Amino acid sequence: MRVKAKLAYTRTFGCRANVADGERINGMLAEIGYGFTRDINSADLILFNTCAVRENAETRVFGNVGALIHQKRRNPNLIIAVCGCMVQQEHITEKLYKTFPFVDLIFGTHALPKLPQLLENVIQEKKRVVDISDSKTPEMSDRENLPIRREGGLKADVPIMYGCDNFCTYCVVPYVRGRERSRTPDAVFNEIRGLINDGVKEIMLLGQNVNSYGKGLTGNTSFADLLRQIDGIKSEEIGGSDFRVSYMTSHPKDLSKELIDVIAESARISHHLHLPVQSGSDEVLRAMNRGYTIQQYTDIINYARFRIPRISITTDIIVGFPGETRNDFDQTLDLIRKIRFDSAYTFIYSKREGTKAAQMSDNVEAGEKSSRFNEMLAVLDEASGSAYERYIGKTLNVLCEGAGRAGGEFSGKSREGVITDIVNTPKDLDITGKFVNIKVDKALKWAVQGVFRGVFKK
Ligand code: SAH
Ligand code: SF4
């Protein structure tokens, strides 16, 4: 099917795995003839790619879809589609289908590669189409070779695996994204080489638990092997240019010392580790089915800081998990003070239908949860507020991403993942897209400022 001069308005909610799906959705739409608009009123197709990880993400989507009634009244030929994690849940799709009769197409995460066919069904047969078929282990080949429309410029995300097998008791991801499956190293390498040849300088490898990469593949490539091989790509193979590689998300239960050694000895792998801890209490971690203790977590952090002294460490924390006592919560605060994370994504526990935690009795009142949440933000701020002072006087390697924010001539990100304002660059020298060395002279709240010291790599 090809559509004639039609415009699509697409919007992705949620995490980077969703953004990566959104890039494939846009790729497929472009291939069948859609152009893209940011003006929702001029669109012929409106598509929302949704997130299910917390209830407020779903509430937002319901609000946004509800508001589309106006566009549909103005243009009865408008096609409205809702896809992704949220609608992979049957109870949500039922509600959405009934509440919003003007939604034409609903499809889940597993049906993503079928988008062109599904749209054709809507257009040709003039009927509402729903595909949330729950394939627990969808064919990987369906996702390979999908067209991709990226907007990241110097940066690109490359999924190395899909789904999750961990079943943390609070989390809906394993239910909406199916079993964990890894792409082959060849598929990953081909994509990376293509991106670098197109001028990409920073590649983020994506997976819900990148440390368990390779399970089920023939050839026994572990995540450490994959990173080692990517780090070893010869610069002749990529036209003499260079790149940096980062990865997300690491799971503390599967993060090996070997992997930290590989990172420490590498030339290109990011020195930023996002390692979600979720709670500082062993009891809560057990109830969450996380598979590690706080002692094990701190041991990994200590080893990482020993091998890579400049490493930056960020985390995710959930407050108010069912049964979390004041004492459990105090242990989370203690951990924050002890580790001094560079930053943290913080969440109030959100009950997700179908998960184990949804069956647990939850005796912590909502008011108490939000006051714990605010208390935690204050402790995080105090513990991490001056964390970047440790970089003062140090030389950092920075990928310059373009014109600077307030105060800096240029702006970029260091190998540690720290946002950097670059000053004192020679007049008329454009360092956008280049790796440069800078010497840090100031620590700002969520960034550092550094003086330009020279271009490091192409
Ligand atoms: N796979 C990644 C992240 C998954 S979701 C990991 O395991 O780290 C991103 C974050 O959302 C999680 O780390 C967790 O902190 C948070 N999250 C997931 N489910 C949640 C829920 N039901 N309520 C509150 N926060 C949740
Ligand atoms: Fe969810 Fe846990 Fe899997 Fe992360 S590892 S996606 S938190 S089940």
XYZ file of C-alpha atoms and ligand atoms in Angstrom:
492
model
C 0.000 0.000 0.000
C 1.050 3.608 -0.634
C -0.891 6.597 0.575
C -1.040 9.811 -1.458
C 0.556 12.904 0.130
C -0.777 12.192 3.588
C 0.586 13.616 6.833
C 1.121 11.744 10.080
C 1.340 13.175 13.573
C 3.018 10.601 15.821
C 3.813 10.897 19.507
C 5.685 8.483 21.765
C 5.249 8.318 25.538
C 7.583 6.597 27.989
C 11.037 5.049 27.891
C 13.755 4.794 25.253
C 12.603 1.341 24.166
C 9.356 3.040 23.196
C 11.222 5.823 21.434
C 13.105 3.134 19.466
C 9.744 1.574 18.520
C 8.524 5.027 17.534
C 11.471 5.351 15.128
C 10.429 2.093 13.469
C 6.805 3.208 13.321
C 7.850 6.437 11.614
C 10.124 4.453 9.297
C 7.235 2.229 8.189
C 4.917 5.204 7.749
C 7.493 7.044 5.632
C 7.937 3.950 3.504
C 4.253 3.781 2.635
C 4.192 7.440 1.695
C 3.419 9.450 4.818
C 5.062 12.781 5.488
C 5.211 14.115 9.042
C 3.722 17.131 10.757
C 3.990 18.633 14.242
C 0.645 20.385 13.727
C -1.936 17.922 14.970
C -4.756 19.784 13.181
C -3.262 19.195 9.761
C -2.712 15.441 10.253
C -4.430 12.677 8.275
C -3.181 10.099 10.761
C -2.655 10.615 14.488
C -0.780 7.851 16.291
C 0.024 7.594 19.994
C 2.684 5.067 21.023
C 1.952 4.492 24.702
C 3.591 3.545 28.024
C 2.134 1.354 30.788
C 4.810 1.446 33.450
C 2.904 3.698 35.847
C -0.736 4.634 36.131
C -0.202 8.338 35.493
C 1.333 7.506 32.091
C -1.909 5.727 31.178
C -4.113 8.499 32.560
C -2.258 11.002 30.384
C -2.864 8.922 27.275
C -6.581 8.576 28.052
C -6.752 12.363 28.387
C -4.873 12.937 25.153
C -6.899 10.405 23.162
C -10.180 11.798 24.541
C -9.255 15.273 23.295
C -8.923 13.961 19.709
C -12.712 13.978 19.340
C -12.356 17.590 18.125
C -9.952 16.680 15.320
C -12.136 13.749 14.300
C -15.259 15.956 14.144
C -13.432 18.416 11.944
C -12.037 15.714 9.676
C -14.060 12.471 9.550
C -11.383 10.868 7.324
C -8.778 11.274 10.023
C -7.320 7.948 11.206
C -6.598 7.674 14.921
C -4.287 4.908 16.139
C -3.150 3.954 19.641
C -0.367 1.392 20.061
C 2.343 0.111 22.373
C 2.614 -1.159 25.937
C -0.577 0.283 27.369
C -2.862 -1.357 24.835
C -0.998 -4.668 25.016
C -3.067 -5.067 28.217
C -6.470 -6.487 27.325
C -8.421 -4.673 30.038
C -7.069 -1.314 28.847
C -7.841 -2.005 25.209
C -11.402 -2.991 26.111
C -11.863 0.256 27.998
C -10.250 2.370 25.287
C -12.274 0.700 22.518
C -15.562 1.294 24.343
C -14.833 4.784 25.639
C -13.523 6.234 22.378
C -15.482 4.927 19.368
C -13.532 7.335 17.146
C -10.280 5.409 17.636
C -9.767 3.415 14.408
C -6.736 1.266 15.148
C -5.363 -0.300 18.334
C -2.295 -2.534 18.221
C 0.063 -3.889 20.879
C 3.845 -4.128 21.019
C 3.976 -7.495 19.246
C 1.955 -6.300 16.257
C 4.267 -3.350 15.539
C 5.839 -4.826 12.366
C 2.332 -5.290 10.932
C 1.497 -1.575 10.988
C 1.268 -1.090 7.176
C -1.083 -4.048 6.836
C -3.216 -2.944 9.782
C -3.563 0.565 8.343
C -4.546 -0.863 5.008
C -7.283 -2.875 6.719
C -8.621 0.282 8.356
C -8.560 2.239 5.076
C -9.830 -0.453 2.681
C -12.392 -2.073 4.895
C -13.471 1.128 6.636
C -13.704 -0.572 10.001
C -12.056 -0.451 13.383
C -9.092 -2.796 13.752
C -7.609 -4.240 16.957
C -4.493 -6.434 17.103
C -3.161 -7.123 20.563
C -2.325 -10.748 19.908
C -0.169 -11.885 22.774
C 2.786 -13.651 21.314
C 5.087 -14.399 24.265
C 8.059 -15.023 22.002
C 7.452 -13.080 18.813
C 9.685 -13.813 15.836
C 12.821 -11.688 16.078
C 13.086 -11.653 12.316
C 9.886 -9.573 12.171
C 11.705 -6.706 13.767
C 14.952 -6.944 11.838
C 15.103 -4.896 8.665
C 12.210 -2.626 9.572
C 12.809 0.831 8.143
C 13.918 3.309 10.824
C 13.389 7.050 10.824
C 15.717 8.565 13.416
C 15.887 12.137 14.605
C 18.805 11.858 16.983
C 21.495 13.620 14.893
C 24.810 12.700 16.492
C 23.181 10.121 18.775
C 21.334 6.916 18.041
C 19.762 4.177 20.133
C 20.236 0.551 19.118
C 18.048 -2.063 20.813
C 20.112 -5.191 21.485
C 17.296 -7.127 23.087
C 13.555 -6.994 23.616
C 11.291 -8.015 26.494
C 12.187 -9.028 30.030
C 12.251 -12.241 32.072
C 12.813 -10.793 35.500
C 9.287 -10.284 36.746
C 10.069 -7.724 39.396
C 6.817 -7.922 41.309
C 5.774 -4.282 40.715
C 6.531 -4.224 36.985
C 4.267 -4.625 33.990
C 7.062 -4.736 31.387
C 7.405 -8.568 31.137
C 3.642 -8.770 30.521
C 3.482 -6.126 27.817
C 6.791 -6.799 26.050
C 7.002 -10.576 26.285
C 9.951 -12.847 26.996
C 13.513 -11.645 26.770
C 15.111 -12.175 23.364
C 18.441 -10.903 22.068
C 19.355 -9.702 18.597
C 22.338 -11.457 17.073
C 25.747 -9.751 17.375
C 25.812 -9.521 13.551
C 22.543 -7.630 13.435
C 23.792 -5.269 16.149
C 27.152 -4.728 14.412
C 25.606 -4.058 11.022
C 23.334 -1.440 12.494
C 26.167 0.206 14.431
C 28.505 0.337 11.418
C 25.755 1.849 9.281
C 25.072 4.511 11.887
C 28.701 5.501 12.275
C 29.068 5.739 8.519
C 26.073 8.084 8.587
C 27.885 10.367 11.044
C 26.517 9.133 14.384
C 28.984 9.624 17.260
C 27.228 8.202 20.278
C 25.433 4.891 20.334
C 23.226 3.788 23.197
C 22.622 0.039 23.423
C 19.153 -0.599 24.791
C 17.636 -3.463 26.747
C 15.580 -3.885 29.922
C 18.492 -5.832 31.403
C 21.485 -5.524 29.090
C 23.635 -7.657 31.395
C 21.714 -10.770 30.448
C 22.257 -10.164 26.711
C 22.876 -13.303 24.690
C 20.646 -15.774 26.525
C 19.279 -18.221 23.980
C 21.606 -17.152 21.154
C 23.895 -19.689 19.565
C 27.532 -18.682 19.977
C 27.510 -17.671 23.645
C 28.148 -13.968 23.242
C 27.739 -12.266 26.618
C 27.158 -8.545 27.061
C 30.794 -8.155 28.114
C 31.850 -9.886 24.848
C 29.557 -7.690 22.793
C 30.915 -4.503 24.367
C 34.505 -5.699 23.960
C 33.891 -6.356 20.272
C 32.182 -3.010 19.708
C 35.031 -1.243 21.497
C 37.426 -3.076 19.200
C 35.858 -1.963 15.887
C 38.825 -0.752 13.876
C 38.748 2.859 12.871
C 39.595 1.852 9.220
C 36.328 -0.112 9.183
C 34.397 3.079 9.876
C 36.189 5.500 7.607
C 38.618 6.715 10.266
C 35.895 8.289 12.400
C 35.228 7.581 16.050
C 32.280 7.006 18.362
C 31.296 6.352 21.946
C 29.059 3.578 23.171
C 26.790 3.598 26.210
C 24.170 1.138 27.398
C 20.991 0.977 29.436
C 19.674 -0.565 31.672
C 22.026 -2.581 33.841
C 20.519 -4.903 36.420
C 22.487 -5.244 39.672
C 21.881 -8.998 39.885
C 23.565 -9.669 36.529
C 26.278 -7.008 36.413
C 29.551 -8.927 36.499
C 33.010 -7.796 37.578
C 34.201 -8.940 34.162
C 31.947 -6.343 32.556
C 33.348 -3.592 34.767
C 36.855 -4.722 33.800
C 35.941 -4.523 30.107
C 34.615 -0.993 30.582
C 37.673 0.052 32.610
C 40.026 -1.201 29.898
C 38.045 0.149 26.945
C 38.625 3.232 24.844
C 35.070 3.968 23.758
C 32.683 2.669 26.381
C 30.889 5.261 28.462
C 31.904 5.707 32.100
C 28.320 6.169 33.162
C 26.494 3.355 34.902
C 22.726 3.511 35.343
C 22.102 0.908 38.015
C 18.575 0.965 39.434
C 18.561 -0.014 43.100
C 14.802 0.504 43.718
C 15.071 0.344 47.543
C 17.658 0.397 50.334
C 15.971 -2.383 52.298
C 16.774 -6.057 51.750
C 13.275 -6.992 52.807
C 11.670 -4.734 50.235
C 14.134 -5.918 47.561
C 13.101 -9.505 48.333
C 9.407 -8.600 48.046
C 10.208 -6.880 44.748
C 11.972 -10.050 43.506
C 15.065 -8.067 42.580
C 17.551 -10.866 43.223
C 20.283 -8.950 45.112
C 20.942 -7.545 48.572
C 22.148 -4.078 49.482
C 25.510 -5.591 50.405
C 25.845 -7.041 46.892
C 24.733 -3.754 45.357
C 27.294 -1.727 47.310
C 30.003 -4.263 46.500
C 29.434 -3.719 42.758
C 29.459 0.061 43.142
C 32.658 -0.104 45.190
C 34.327 -2.292 42.571
C 33.193 -0.001 39.739
C 34.530 3.059 41.581
C 37.773 1.258 42.323
C 38.322 0.294 38.666
C 36.931 3.513 37.153
C 37.400 6.268 39.744
C 35.615 8.897 37.648
C 32.564 6.816 36.885
C 29.185 8.481 37.322
C 26.440 6.409 38.856
C 22.727 7.025 38.540
C 19.784 4.990 39.748
C 16.006 4.473 39.960
C 14.198 4.360 43.305
C 10.606 3.444 44.118
C 9.004 4.809 47.284
C 5.953 3.311 48.963
C 6.155 -0.279 47.739
C 3.394 -2.324 49.513
C 4.417 -2.937 53.120
C 7.384 -0.513 53.070
C 7.893 0.449 56.734
C 9.428 3.629 58.059
C 12.478 1.564 58.870
C 12.718 0.237 55.285
C 12.423 3.774 54.006
C 15.133 5.015 56.391
C 17.427 2.374 54.928
C 16.795 3.837 51.468
C 17.758 7.276 52.789
C 20.902 5.790 54.366
C 21.856 4.184 51.070
C 21.419 7.478 49.198
C 23.714 9.210 51.704
C 26.248 6.421 51.475
C 26.407 5.982 47.681
C 25.933 9.656 46.726
C 24.402 8.944 43.337
C 25.080 11.498 40.633
C 21.351 11.600 40.051
C 18.280 9.434 40.491
C 14.931 8.883 38.812
C 12.405 8.616 41.619
C 8.913 7.169 41.548
C 6.015 6.613 43.895
C 4.914 2.982 43.614
C 2.075 2.560 41.145
C -0.144 -0.510 41.309
C -0.200 -2.378 37.993
C -2.982 -4.860 37.302
C -1.746 -8.406 36.720
C 1.523 -8.019 38.630
C 2.300 -9.881 41.863
C 2.633 -6.720 43.920
C -0.938 -5.788 42.984
C -2.043 -8.725 45.184
C 0.032 -7.601 48.178
C -1.672 -5.733 50.964
C -0.651 -2.118 50.904
C -1.043 -0.432 54.266
C 0.990 2.688 53.531
C -1.351 5.625 53.003
C -1.044 7.789 49.899
C -0.290 10.870 52.022
C 2.531 9.047 53.795
C 3.945 7.881 50.444
C 4.082 11.362 49.047
C 5.661 12.787 52.184
C 8.336 10.042 52.045
C 8.841 10.885 48.378
C 9.460 14.563 49.170
C 11.746 13.673 52.041
C 13.744 11.461 49.697
C 14.089 14.227 47.102
C 15.542 16.510 49.768
C 18.055 13.843 50.861
C 19.017 13.149 47.241
C 19.540 16.827 46.651
C 21.721 17.146 49.729
C 23.745 14.001 48.965
C 24.213 14.605 45.234
C 24.043 18.403 45.078
C 27.785 18.938 45.057
C 28.755 15.594 43.469
C 30.229 17.206 40.362
C 32.778 19.153 42.396
C 34.944 16.054 42.194
C 35.539 16.808 38.512
C 37.026 20.273 39.128
C 40.580 20.436 37.774
C 40.130 17.198 35.817
C 40.387 16.834 32.044
C 37.292 15.234 30.534
C 36.689 13.909 27.070
C 33.519 15.497 25.697
C 31.432 14.921 22.599
C 30.407 18.403 21.522
C 26.744 18.368 20.553
C 26.333 21.953 19.383
C 25.790 25.498 20.560
C 25.974 26.023 24.295
C 23.330 26.550 26.910
C 23.517 29.543 29.230
C 27.120 30.676 29.583
C 28.886 28.150 27.367
C 29.894 28.634 23.749
C 29.348 24.957 23.062
C 27.697 22.169 24.940
C 28.284 18.436 25.059
C 28.424 15.309 27.150
C 31.506 13.844 28.774
C 32.425 10.187 28.730
C 30.954 10.039 32.246
C 27.622 11.226 30.850
C 27.986 14.649 32.467
C 26.539 17.642 30.593
C 29.374 20.042 29.887
C 29.420 23.721 28.972
C 32.547 24.344 26.917
C 34.178 27.789 27.096
C 37.270 29.464 25.623
C 37.050 27.739 22.253
C 39.147 29.437 19.586
C 37.189 31.922 17.511
C 35.802 30.502 14.253
C 36.397 26.879 15.303
C 33.216 24.824 15.122
C 33.671 21.760 17.295
C 30.159 20.370 16.838
C 30.324 16.602 16.397
C 33.918 16.407 17.600
C 35.407 14.767 20.656
C 37.305 17.447 22.579
C 39.250 17.618 25.810
C 38.171 20.161 28.380
C 39.484 21.060 31.820
C 36.705 21.494 34.365
C 36.780 24.819 36.172
C 33.274 24.948 37.639
C 30.703 22.488 38.976
C 27.141 23.531 38.245
C 24.043 21.842 39.647
C 23.433 19.289 36.884
C 26.444 20.078 34.671
C 30.057 21.175 34.689
C 31.816 23.987 32.886
C 35.204 23.399 31.327
C 37.838 25.206 29.319
C 38.553 23.926 25.805
C 41.886 22.135 25.610
C 41.902 20.741 22.096
C 40.219 18.433 19.631
C 40.744 14.850 20.704
C 39.374 12.696 17.930
C 37.574 13.097 14.633
N 14.336 -2.536 33.063
C 14.720 -1.422 33.771
C 13.685 -0.323 33.876
C 12.271 -0.573 33.738
S 11.078 0.625 34.068
C 15.186 -1.867 35.144
O 14.921 -2.939 35.586
O 15.857 -1.082 35.774
C 11.967 2.011 34.674
C 11.769 2.257 36.138
O 10.403 2.492 36.412
C 12.141 1.108 37.058
O 13.499 1.025 37.301
C 11.352 1.422 38.299
O 12.083 2.246 39.178
C 10.160 2.207 37.766
N 8.928 1.412 37.854
C 8.612 0.286 37.181
N 7.401 -0.172 37.549
C 6.941 0.703 38.490
C 5.743 0.772 39.259
N 4.792 -0.144 39.160
N 5.597 1.816 40.120
C 6.570 2.748 40.241
N 7.706 2.732 39.544
C 7.902 1.716 38.674
Fe 10.625 -4.417 34.978
Fe 12.368 -5.665 36.547
Fe 12.258 -6.258 33.942
Fe 13.218 -3.888 34.719
S 14.117 -5.905 35.172
S 11.757 -4.254 33.074
S 11.948 -3.427 36.499
S 10.672 -6.637 35.438
